[in-house]
Coordinates of C-alpha atoms in Angstrom, one line a residue:
M105 CA 159.5 98.0 126.3
S106 CA 157.9 95.2 128.2
K107 CA 155.3 93.2 126.3
L108 CA 152.2 91.5 127.4
R109 CA 152.6 87.7 126.9
I110 CA 149.7 85.5 125.9
L111 CA 150.0 81.7 125.8
V112 CA 147.4 80.1 123.5
L113 CA 146.6 76.4 124.1
T114 CA 145.5 74.5 121.0
S115 CA 145.6 71.1 119.3
S116 CA 145.2 69.8 115.8
T117 CA 142.1 67.7 116.3
G118 CA 140.6 68.8 113.0
G119 CA 141.7 72.2 111.8
G120 CA 139.4 74.6 113.6
H121 CA 141.2 75.0 116.9
D122 CA 144.5 75.9 115.2
A123 CA 142.7 78.2 112.9
R124 CA 141.2 80.2 115.8
A125 CA 144.6 80.3 117.6
Q126 CA 146.2 81.7 114.5
A127 CA 143.4 84.2 113.9
F128 CA 143.9 85.5 117.5
A129 CA 147.6 85.9 117.0
E130 CA 147.1 87.8 113.7
W131 CA 144.5 90.1 115.2
C132 CA 146.8 90.9 118.1
F133 CA 149.5 92.0 115.7
E134 CA 146.9 93.9 113.5
L135 CA 145.7 95.9 116.5
Y136 CA 148.7 96.1 118.9
R137 CA 151.8 95.2 116.7
H138 CA 154.9 94.4 118.8
Q139 CA 153.3 95.3 122.1
I140 CA 151.7 91.8 122.4
D141 CA 153.7 88.6 122.3
V142 CA 151.5 85.6 121.4
R143 CA 152.9 82.1 121.8
I144 CA 150.8 79.3 120.3
E145 CA 151.4 75.8 121.8
Q146 CA 149.9 72.6 120.4
M147 CA 149.9 71.4 124.0
L148 CA 148.4 67.9 123.5
E149 CA 150.8 66.9 120.8
K150 CA 153.9 68.3 122.4
S151 CA 153.3 67.4 126.0
S152 CA 153.0 63.6 126.2
T153 CA 152.8 60.4 124.2
V154 CA 149.3 59.7 125.6
N155 CA 147.9 63.0 124.4
R156 CA 149.7 62.8 121.0
T157 CA 148.3 59.3 120.4
G158 CA 144.8 60.5 121.3
V159 CA 145.1 63.3 118.6
K160 CA 146.2 60.8 116.0
I161 CA 143.3 58.4 116.8
Y162 CA 140.8 61.3 116.6
N163 CA 142.0 62.4 113.2
W164 CA 142.1 58.8 111.9
I165 CA 138.5 58.3 113.0
Q166 CA 137.4 61.5 111.4
R167 CA 139.0 60.5 108.1
R168 CA 138.1 56.8 108.0
M169 CA 135.3 55.9 110.4
P170 CA 133.2 58.7 111.9
S171 CA 130.8 56.1 113.4
L172 CA 133.4 55.2 115.9
H173 CA 133.7 58.7 117.3
S174 CA 130.9 58.5 119.8
L175 CA 132.8 55.7 121.5
F176 CA 136.0 57.7 121.4
Y177 CA 134.3 60.8 122.6
T178 CA 132.9 59.0 125.6
L179 CA 136.3 57.7 126.4
V180 CA 137.9 61.2 126.2
E181 CA 135.1 62.6 128.4
G182 CA 136.0 60.0 131.1
V183 CA 139.7 60.6 130.9
G184 CA 139.0 64.4 131.1
T185 CA 137.8 63.9 134.7
L186 CA 141.4 63.3 135.7
N187 CA 142.1 67.0 135.1
R188 CA 139.5 68.4 137.4
R189 CA 142.0 70.1 139.6
T190 CA 145.4 69.8 137.8
V191 CA 147.1 68.5 134.7
R192 CA 147.9 64.8 134.7
F193 CA 149.3 63.9 131.2
G194 CA 151.8 66.3 129.9
R195 CA 152.2 68.1 133.2
S196 CA 156.0 68.5 133.0
Y197 CA 156.0 70.1 129.6
Y198 CA 153.2 72.5 130.5
I199 CA 155.0 73.6 133.7
Q200 CA 158.2 74.1 131.7
V201 CA 156.4 76.4 129.2
L202 CA 154.8 78.3 132.1
K203 CA 158.1 78.9 133.9
E204 CA 160.0 79.9 130.7
Y205 CA 157.3 82.1 129.1
R206 CA 155.5 83.4 132.2
P207 CA 152.3 84.4 130.4
H208 CA 150.0 87.1 131.6
L209 CA 147.1 85.3 130.0
V210 CA 146.5 81.6 129.3
F211 CA 144.0 81.4 126.5
S212 CA 142.5 78.0 125.6
V213 CA 140.7 77.3 122.2
H214 CA 140.5 73.6 122.8
D215 CA 138.1 71.6 125.0
C216 CA 140.8 69.4 126.5
L217 CA 143.0 72.3 127.6
N218 CA 140.9 74.1 130.2
R219 CA 140.3 72.0 133.3
G220 CA 143.4 71.7 135.3
Y221 CA 145.4 73.9 133.0
F222 CA 144.1 77.1 134.5
Q223 CA 144.6 75.9 138.1
L224 CA 148.1 74.8 137.4
A225 CA 149.0 78.1 135.8
R226 CA 147.8 80.0 138.9
K227 CA 149.7 77.7 141.1
I228 CA 153.0 78.1 139.2
L229 CA 152.8 81.8 138.4
G230 CA 150.6 83.2 141.3
K231 CA 146.9 84.0 140.9
D232 CA 147.5 87.7 140.6
N233 CA 150.1 87.3 137.8
V234 CA 148.1 85.3 135.3
K235 CA 144.5 85.4 133.9
C236 CA 142.7 82.6 132.1
A237 CA 140.2 82.6 129.2
T238 CA 138.4 80.2 126.9
Y239 CA 137.0 80.5 123.5
C240 CA 134.5 77.7 122.7
G241 CA 133.6 77.3 119.1
E242 CA 130.5 75.1 119.5
F243 CA 127.3 76.4 117.9
S244 CA 124.9 74.8 120.5
G245 CA 124.7 72.6 123.6
G246 CA 123.8 69.0 124.5
W247 CA 125.5 65.7 123.6
G248 CA 128.8 66.6 122.0
Y249 CA 129.5 69.7 124.1
S250 CA 132.4 68.4 126.1
R251 CA 132.4 68.8 129.8
N252 CA 136.1 69.7 129.4
W253 CA 135.1 73.1 128.1
I254 CA 133.6 73.9 131.5
E255 CA 136.1 75.3 134.0
P256 CA 134.1 77.6 136.4
T257 CA 137.2 79.4 137.6
V258 CA 137.8 80.9 134.2
D259 CA 138.1 84.7 134.1
L260 CA 136.3 85.1 130.8
Y261 CA 134.4 82.5 128.7
F262 CA 133.6 83.3 125.1
S263 CA 131.0 81.4 123.1
R264 CA 130.1 81.6 119.4
T265 CA 126.3 81.9 119.8
P266 CA 123.8 82.8 122.5
T267 CA 122.5 79.2 122.4
A268 CA 126.0 77.8 123.2
M269 CA 126.5 80.4 126.0
D270 CA 123.3 79.5 127.7
Y271 CA 124.4 75.9 127.8
A272 CA 127.8 76.8 129.2
V273 CA 126.2 78.8 132.0
K274 CA 123.8 76.0 132.7
K275 CA 126.8 73.7 133.1
G276 CA 128.7 75.9 135.5
I277 CA 130.3 79.0 133.8
P278 CA 129.4 82.1 135.9
L279 CA 127.0 84.3 133.9
H280 CA 129.0 87.5 134.6
R281 CA 132.1 85.9 133.0
A282 CA 130.3 84.6 129.9
R283 CA 130.3 86.5 126.6
V284 CA 129.1 85.9 123.0
R285 CA 131.6 87.2 120.5
G286 CA 131.2 85.6 117.1
H287 CA 133.5 83.6 114.9
L288 CA 137.2 84.5 115.5
M289 CA 138.3 84.5 111.9
L290 CA 141.5 85.9 110.3
P291 CA 141.6 89.6 109.6
R292 CA 141.8 88.9 105.9
A293 CA 138.4 87.1 106.0
H294 CA 136.8 90.4 107.1
R295 CA 138.6 92.4 104.4
E296 CA 138.4 90.2 101.3
V297 CA 134.7 90.4 100.7
F298 CA 133.4 90.2 97.1
S299 CA 131.1 92.6 95.3
P300 CA 128.9 90.8 92.7
E301 CA 131.3 92.0 90.0
K302 CA 134.3 90.7 91.9
R303 CA 132.6 87.4 92.4
E304 CA 132.1 86.9 88.6
E305 CA 135.8 87.9 88.0
F306 CA 137.0 85.4 90.6
R307 CA 135.0 82.6 89.0
K308 CA 136.5 83.3 85.6
K309 CA 139.9 83.5 87.2
I310 CA 139.7 80.0 88.5
G311 CA 138.4 78.6 85.2
L312 CA 134.6 78.6 86.0
K313 CA 131.7 80.3 84.3
S314 CA 130.3 83.5 85.8
D315 CA 126.6 82.5 85.6
R316 CA 126.5 78.8 86.6
F317 CA 125.1 77.4 89.9
T318 CA 128.3 76.6 91.8
V319 CA 128.6 73.7 94.3
F320 CA 131.5 73.7 96.7
L321 CA 132.6 70.2 97.8
A322 CA 134.6 70.9 100.9
T323 CA 136.7 69.0 103.4
G324 CA 138.8 69.8 106.5
S325 CA 142.5 70.0 106.6
N326 CA 142.8 66.2 107.2
G327 CA 141.1 65.5 103.9
A328 CA 138.0 63.5 105.0
N329 CA 135.6 63.6 102.0
N330 CA 133.0 61.8 99.9
H331 CA 133.6 63.7 96.6
F332 CA 133.4 60.7 94.3
E333 CA 129.9 59.8 95.7
L334 CA 128.6 63.3 95.0
L335 CA 130.1 64.1 91.6
P336 CA 127.8 61.9 89.5
T337 CA 124.8 63.9 90.6
L338 CA 126.5 67.1 89.5
L339 CA 127.6 65.5 86.2
R340 CA 123.9 64.8 85.4
H341 CA 123.3 68.6 85.6
A342 CA 126.5 69.6 83.8
D343 CA 124.6 72.0 81.6
K344 CA 123.4 74.1 84.6
C345 CA 126.1 73.8 87.3
Q346 CA 129.8 73.7 88.1
V347 CA 131.9 72.5 91.0
I348 CA 134.7 73.6 93.3
V349 CA 136.5 70.8 95.1
I350 CA 139.2 70.9 97.8
C351 CA 141.0 67.9 99.2
G352 CA 142.8 69.1 102.3
R353 CA 146.1 67.2 102.7
D354 CA 144.8 64.1 101.0
V355 CA 147.2 63.9 98.0
E356 CA 145.7 60.6 96.7
T357 CA 142.2 62.1 96.4
Y358 CA 143.7 65.2 94.7
N359 CA 145.4 63.1 92.1
E360 CA 142.4 61.0 91.5
L361 CA 140.2 64.1 91.0
L362 CA 142.6 65.5 88.4
H363 CA 142.2 62.3 86.5
W364 CA 138.4 62.4 86.9
R365 CA 138.2 66.0 85.7
A366 CA 140.2 65.1 82.5
G367 CA 137.6 62.5 81.6
H368 CA 134.6 64.8 82.2
P369 CA 135.2 68.1 80.4
E370 CA 131.4 68.8 80.2
L371 CA 131.4 69.8 84.0
P372 CA 133.4 72.9 84.8
C373 CA 135.5 71.9 87.8
H374 CA 138.1 73.8 89.9
I375 CA 140.3 71.5 92.1
E376 CA 142.6 72.5 95.0
G377 CA 144.5 70.5 97.6
Y378 CA 144.9 72.2 100.9
S379 CA 143.5 75.7 100.3
D380 CA 144.2 79.0 102.2
V381 CA 141.5 80.8 100.2
V382 CA 138.5 78.9 101.4
H383 CA 136.8 82.2 102.3
L384 CA 137.1 83.3 98.6
L385 CA 135.9 79.9 97.3
M386 CA 132.8 80.1 99.5
Q387 CA 132.0 83.5 98.1
A388 CA 132.2 82.1 94.6
S389 CA 129.8 79.3 95.5
D390 CA 126.0 79.0 95.8
V391 CA 126.1 76.0 98.3
I392 CA 128.7 74.1 100.2
V393 CA 128.6 70.4 101.1
T394 CA 130.7 69.9 104.2
R395 CA 130.8 68.0 107.5
G396 CA 129.8 69.9 110.6
G397 CA 133.2 71.4 111.4
T398 CA 132.6 74.6 113.3
T399 CA 135.2 76.7 111.4
T400 CA 134.0 75.9 107.9
C401 CA 130.3 76.3 108.9
A402 CA 131.0 79.6 110.6
K403 CA 132.7 80.9 107.4
A404 CA 129.9 79.6 105.3
L405 CA 127.4 81.6 107.4
H406 CA 129.5 84.7 107.4
F407 CA 129.9 84.5 103.6
R408 CA 126.3 83.7 102.9
C409 CA 127.0 80.2 101.4
P410 CA 124.2 77.8 102.4
I411 CA 125.3 74.4 103.8
I412 CA 124.3 70.9 103.0
F413 CA 125.7 68.8 105.8
N414 CA 127.7 65.7 104.9
A415 CA 126.6 62.9 107.2
F416 CA 128.2 60.0 105.3
G417 CA 129.3 57.4 108.0
G418 CA 127.3 59.2 110.7
I419 CA 127.7 62.6 112.5
M420 CA 130.4 62.9 115.1
P421 CA 129.2 64.3 118.5
Q422 CA 130.8 67.7 118.1
E423 CA 129.5 67.9 114.5
S424 CA 126.0 67.2 115.8
L425 CA 126.0 70.5 117.7
T426 CA 126.6 72.4 114.5
W427 CA 124.1 70.4 112.6
K428 CA 121.4 70.9 115.3
F429 CA 122.0 74.7 115.3
F430 CA 121.5 75.0 111.5
R431 CA 118.7 72.4 111.4
N432 CA 116.7 74.1 114.1
G433 CA 117.4 77.6 113.0
A434 CA 117.3 77.3 109.2
G435 CA 115.9 73.9 108.3
S436 CA 119.3 72.9 106.9
R437 CA 119.5 69.4 105.4
K438 CA 122.0 66.6 105.8
V439 CA 122.9 63.8 103.4
A440 CA 124.0 60.3 104.4
S441 CA 124.2 58.9 100.9
A442 CA 124.6 59.9 97.2
E443 CA 120.8 59.3 96.9
D444 CA 120.1 61.8 99.6
F445 CA 122.2 64.4 97.8
A446 CA 120.6 63.7 94.4
E447 CA 117.1 64.1 95.9
I448 CA 117.9 67.6 97.1
F449 CA 120.0 68.8 94.1
D450 CA 117.6 67.4 91.5
R451 CA 114.8 69.4 93.0
W452 CA 116.8 72.5 93.1
M453 CA 117.8 72.2 89.4
A454 CA 114.1 71.5 88.5
D455 CA 112.8 74.4 90.6
P456 CA 115.3 77.1 91.5
S457 CA 112.8 78.7 93.9
E458 CA 113.3 75.8 96.3
Y459 CA 117.0 76.7 96.5
Q460 CA 116.1 80.4 97.1
T461 CA 113.9 79.5 100.0
Y462 CA 116.6 77.3 101.5
R463 CA 119.1 80.2 101.2
E464 CA 116.8 82.8 102.7
K465 CA 116.2 80.6 105.8
F466 CA 120.0 80.1 106.1
L467 CA 120.7 83.8 105.9
Q468 CA 118.3 84.6 108.8
L469 CA 120.9 83.1 111.1
R470 CA 123.6 85.6 110.1
Y471 CA 124.7 88.5 112.3
E472 CA 127.3 91.2 111.8
E473 CA 130.1 91.3 114.4
D474 CA 132.9 93.7 115.2
P475 CA 135.9 91.2 115.3
T476 CA 138.0 93.5 117.4
V477 CA 135.8 93.4 120.5
L478 CA 136.9 89.9 121.4
I479 CA 140.6 90.8 120.9
D480 CA 140.4 93.9 123.0
E481 CA 138.7 92.1 125.8
L482 CA 141.4 89.3 125.9
V483 CA 144.2 91.8 125.7
G484 CA 142.5 93.8 128.5
L485 CA 142.4 90.7 130.6
A486 CA 146.2 90.1 130.0
W487 CA 146.8 93.8 130.9
Q488 CA 145.1 93.2 134.3
A489 CA 147.9 90.8 135.1
G490 CA 150.8 92.5 133.3
G491 CA 150.0 96.2 133.4
G492 CA 151.9 98.7 131.3
T493 CA 150.8 101.1 128.5
L494 CA 149.2 100.0 125.3
H495 CA 148.6 101.8 122.1
R496 CA 145.7 100.4 120.1
H497 CA 146.0 100.8 116.3
P498 CA 142.7 101.7 114.5
Y499 CA 141.0 99.0 112.4
Q500 CA 138.8 99.7 109.4
P501 CA 137.5 96.9 107.1
R502 CA 138.3 97.7 103.5
V503 CA 134.7 96.8 102.6
K504 CA 131.8 98.2 104.6
L505 CA 129.4 95.4 105.5
P506 CA 125.6 95.9 105.6
E507 CA 124.0 96.3 109.0
G508 CA 122.6 93.2 110.6
R509 CA 121.8 91.5 113.9
R510 CA 124.6 91.3 116.4
P511 CA 125.4 88.3 118.6

């Protein structure tokens, strides 16, 4: 049986792009099993030395010096103009992949993998033999929303929020090709939803108390964090709170935290390195402190875990789009120092109603989504180029979610 072939273009600048690529692949298997062949390519890293170096610089800046990112972002925006009509850097590798794999759909989840990539795919494969789509994970528009997302010839353009879609249309995406389709998370994130009883059980399972205010100190996969600046505030309230800490792939921080925990037994503390159960840790938490990465913030919203934004060292341009969405819509706060965090947390511990108000405003931004709609639309787009017969497997979440607003 011939399969529909979908090529997903991504890159490891942060962890969110790869996470969405993997979520898409798993959803395709969930709904269509072996009828769909998904090939994920980290196109920037694998295609050229220039692109690979750019990814390394991006991740170094995110870990070590976020204040430099505005300059780097401006440089990347300028270089991106070279791809207005075709691919410049990494062209040979991309052509090789197109000729070998011959995808029916090229699906980009990264800003630097749209302009030029779609045009070149049509040139190599024929415009009737391949379709092109983009999923943009930004929460809002403005400074930080890369012009490289905007390729007006795209067949379908998916945004996370109506605010972001409006901006994409303003910048050139045809309205009739634009859609709002939610967060694109793994199937398990829609299944593994805690009841209040399960939440208490999970807290106990990871060595925490069931009735304590729980703070989640998070980081992305590359490990950028300010955990040691924030922990002293939590230690002062050790009789009322507890903490979950993850370190990404930063082994040094993980080892230092183990040593810190051993010296402070009064504060219940669960520590993980790189975690694949972040969606469970969020459900066990009352608040998360995180940078404005779109994937983490989308999960926090989905799992009803209010956000305090980590702005230590400044906010990167892409992060500012997330921060702006939550600030304008829910009055979310950011902290640029340990003192900023202490000012918020001390008030919450003195007057729990302040936290409740913060949480209620945050939850007003939530909406319920059917995660299969996006997948079906993308598979349908591939089918327009590849044809054939598809059998769609039914999908039922194990936990029925309450009704809410839709995107």
